[in-house]
Tab-separated table of C-alpha atoms in Angstrom:
chain	number	residue	atom	x	y	z
A	23	MET	CA	23.941	-74.226	-94.654
A	24	ILE	CA	25.384	-71.267	-92.753
A	25	ASP	CA	25.256	-73.282	-89.518
A	26	HIS	CA	27.055	-76.119	-91.306
A	27	ILE	CA	29.806	-73.752	-92.463
A	28	LYS	CA	30.138	-72.260	-88.984
A	29	SER	CA	30.375	-75.724	-87.455
A	30	LEU	CA	33.041	-76.751	-89.966
A	31	ILE	CA	35.122	-73.689	-89.189
A	32	PHE	CA	34.481	-73.176	-85.490
A	33	GLY	CA	33.655	-76.720	-84.330
A	34	SER	CA	30.631	-77.880	-82.379
A	35	ALA	CA	29.031	-75.995	-79.518
A	36	ALA	CA	30.973	-78.157	-77.070
A	37	GLY	CA	34.221	-76.986	-78.649
A	38	GLU	CA	34.883	-80.275	-80.410
A	39	ARG	CA	35.329	-80.727	-84.105
A	40	LEU	CA	32.427	-82.278	-85.873
A	41	PRO	CA	33.251	-85.478	-87.743
A	42	ALA	CA	33.283	-83.492	-90.986
A	43	ASP	CA	35.306	-84.304	-94.036
A	44	SER	CA	38.688	-82.568	-93.976
A	45	TYR	CA	38.071	-81.224	-97.482
A	46	ASP	CA	34.889	-79.434	-96.361
A	47	ARG	CA	36.619	-78.013	-93.304
A	48	VAL	CA	39.619	-76.773	-95.245
A	49	ALA	CA	37.585	-75.398	-98.168
A	50	SER	CA	35.320	-73.537	-95.738
A	51	ALA	CA	38.234	-72.171	-93.713
A	52	THR	CA	40.044	-71.140	-96.895
A	53	ALA	CA	36.945	-69.373	-98.212
A	54	ALA	CA	36.545	-67.644	-94.851
A	55	ILE	CA	40.107	-66.347	-94.672
A	56	LEU	CA	39.989	-65.137	-98.291
A	57	ILE	CA	36.684	-63.350	-97.711
A	58	GLU	CA	38.048	-61.868	-94.486
A	59	THR	CA	40.966	-60.515	-96.534
A	60	ALA	CA	38.600	-59.020	-99.107
A	61	VAL	CA	36.366	-57.246	-96.590
A	62	MET	CA	39.209	-55.768	-94.522
A	63	ASP	CA	39.216	-52.564	-96.580
A	64	GLY	CA	35.458	-52.151	-96.092
A	65	ASP	CA	34.613	-53.045	-99.690
A	66	PHE	CA	34.086	-56.580	-101.008
A	67	ASP	CA	34.104	-55.653	-104.687
A	68	VAL	CA	33.428	-57.740	-107.786
A	69	ASP	CA	37.130	-58.157	-108.616
A	70	GLU	CA	37.850	-59.579	-105.165
A	71	ARG	CA	34.808	-61.853	-105.373
A	72	ALA	CA	35.876	-63.081	-108.831
A	73	THR	CA	39.407	-63.745	-107.580
A	74	ILE	CA	38.133	-65.729	-104.589
A	75	ARG	CA	35.798	-67.666	-106.865
A	76	ARG	CA	38.637	-68.525	-109.268
A	77	LEU	CA	41.035	-69.500	-106.471
A	78	LEU	CA	38.498	-71.815	-104.801
A	79	ILE	CA	37.605	-73.488	-108.099
A	80	GLU	CA	41.295	-73.987	-108.949
A	81	ARG	CA	42.311	-75.163	-105.481
A	82	PHE	CA	39.392	-77.425	-104.591
A	83	GLY	CA	37.720	-78.224	-107.928
A	84	ILE	CA	34.393	-76.934	-106.624
A	85	ASN	CA	31.769	-76.518	-109.344
A	86	GLU	CA	30.569	-73.011	-110.173
A	87	GLY	CA	27.170	-73.265	-108.474
A	88	ASP	CA	28.634	-74.684	-105.281
A	89	VAL	CA	31.432	-72.123	-105.124
A	90	ASP	CA	28.927	-69.265	-105.370
A	91	THR	CA	26.893	-70.786	-102.538
A	92	LEU	CA	30.050	-71.339	-100.483
A	93	ILE	CA	31.115	-67.709	-100.949
A	94	ASP	CA	27.664	-66.314	-100.108
A	95	GLU	CA	27.214	-68.447	-97.002
A	96	THR	CA	30.792	-68.007	-95.828
A	97	GLU	CA	30.469	-64.242	-96.203
A	98	LYS	CA	27.613	-64.383	-93.676
A	99	ALA	CA	29.643	-66.588	-91.322
A	100	VAL	CA	32.655	-64.263	-91.554
A	101	ALA	CA	30.461	-61.303	-90.612
A	102	ASP	CA	29.743	-63.089	-87.314
A	103	ALA	CA	33.378	-64.037	-86.660
A	104	VAL	CA	35.338	-61.956	-84.196
A	105	GLU	CA	38.828	-63.402	-84.580
A	106	LEU	CA	41.220	-64.925	-87.085
A	107	PHE	CA	42.410	-67.886	-85.015
A	108	SER	CA	39.406	-70.111	-85.809
A	109	PHE	CA	40.154	-70.010	-89.530
A	110	THR	CA	43.906	-70.433	-89.255
A	111	ARG	CA	43.598	-73.244	-86.678
A	112	VAL	CA	41.850	-75.444	-89.250
A	113	LEU	CA	44.340	-74.574	-91.972
A	114	LYS	CA	47.352	-75.096	-89.717
A	115	SER	CA	46.165	-78.490	-88.518
A	116	ASP	CA	45.007	-79.830	-91.897
A	117	TYR	CA	47.626	-78.324	-94.224
A	118	ASP	CA	51.325	-78.957	-94.573
A	119	TYR	CA	53.916	-76.211	-94.982
A	120	GLY	CA	53.544	-75.818	-98.757
A	121	ASP	CA	49.763	-75.610	-98.546
A	122	ARG	CA	49.965	-72.948	-95.817
A	123	VAL	CA	52.306	-70.883	-97.995
A	124	LYS	CA	49.779	-71.246	-100.831
A	125	ILE	CA	47.027	-69.871	-98.550
A	126	ILE	CA	49.124	-66.750	-97.896
A	127	GLU	CA	49.712	-66.441	-101.640
A	128	MET	CA	45.955	-66.694	-102.219
A	129	MET	CA	45.380	-63.982	-99.599
A	130	TRP	CA	47.819	-61.690	-101.428
A	131	ALA	CA	46.018	-62.401	-104.718
A	132	VAL	CA	42.724	-61.318	-103.134
A	133	ALA	CA	44.339	-58.224	-101.610
A	134	PHE	CA	45.718	-57.179	-105.013
A	135	ALA	CA	42.483	-58.017	-106.893
A	136	ASP	CA	41.058	-54.501	-106.619
A	137	GLY	CA	44.376	-52.923	-107.601
A	138	ASN	CA	45.131	-51.550	-104.142
A	139	VAL	CA	46.383	-53.350	-101.037
A	140	HIS	CA	44.875	-51.601	-98.032
A	141	ASP	CA	46.907	-51.433	-94.817
A	142	TYR	CA	44.226	-53.506	-93.056
A	143	GLU	CA	44.528	-56.249	-95.683
A	144	ALA	CA	48.322	-56.317	-95.344
A	145	ASN	CA	47.998	-56.425	-91.548
A	146	LEU	CA	45.570	-59.347	-91.714
A	147	ILE	CA	47.938	-61.255	-93.992
A	148	ARG	CA	50.818	-60.593	-91.618
A	149	ARG	CA	48.799	-61.885	-88.646
A	150	ALA	CA	47.673	-64.955	-90.618
A	151	THR	CA	51.289	-65.590	-91.607
A	152	GLY	CA	52.280	-65.804	-87.957
A	153	LEU	CA	49.276	-67.920	-86.985
A	154	LEU	CA	50.117	-70.361	-89.785
A	155	HIS	CA	53.684	-70.590	-88.419
A	156	LEU	CA	55.228	-68.980	-91.481
A	157	SER	CA	57.780	-66.175	-91.619
A	158	ASP	CA	57.442	-62.652	-92.961
A	159	ARG	CA	60.014	-63.640	-95.569
A	160	GLU	CA	57.777	-66.490	-96.795
A	161	SER	CA	54.859	-64.073	-96.983
A	162	GLY	CA	57.014	-61.587	-98.893
A	163	GLU	CA	58.019	-64.279	-101.364
A	164	ALA	CA	54.353	-65.249	-101.815
A	165	ARG	CA	53.503	-61.581	-102.404
A	166	LYS	CA	56.271	-61.337	-104.995
A	167	ARG	CA	54.962	-64.423	-106.843
A	168	VAL	CA	51.485	-62.867	-106.981
A	169	LEU	CA	52.870	-59.597	-108.360
A	170	GLU	CA	54.909	-61.485	-110.970
A	171	GLN	CA	51.803	-63.414	-112.031
A	172	LEU	CA	49.766	-60.199	-112.242
A	173	ASP	CA	52.489	-58.612	-114.410
A	174	LYS	CA	52.548	-61.696	-116.629
A	175	ASP	CA	48.740	-61.665	-116.941
A	176	ALA	CA	48.754	-57.933	-117.760
A	177	GLY	CA	51.394	-58.496	-120.450
A	178	ALA	CA	49.357	-61.297	-122.012
A	179	ALA	CA	46.204	-59.180	-122.203
């Protein structure tokens, strides 16, 4: 399965995309960029994992068993990745503007999941913002929406 995930994200050995379903490609790339965000501070903790799990289930309707497998296998693939472009290339080509903004919002949600946004996480989100052809302002607005939702959730608890 890890080879399948790598091929969905990075393409075939010849540099071509495999004839994979767009949903698989986008779900895998989204999982990869969220996991990359989580590990940037050197600690992929349970809160970050739970946030990624929830976001993938909400966004793609993946069942619980499959989302756990996707996260585990994608975590291994991300460990082998050396650059961000492969993930964002898939998202940029398969997602429209609103979906790309949502990805940045999801990245902010993961960064805030452990209660502390590390400088490396913020830097990764800024680089992804540019690679997805979004502005810093759009990223800032996404960040603000995440903080508002976290405040609302804290008030409801």
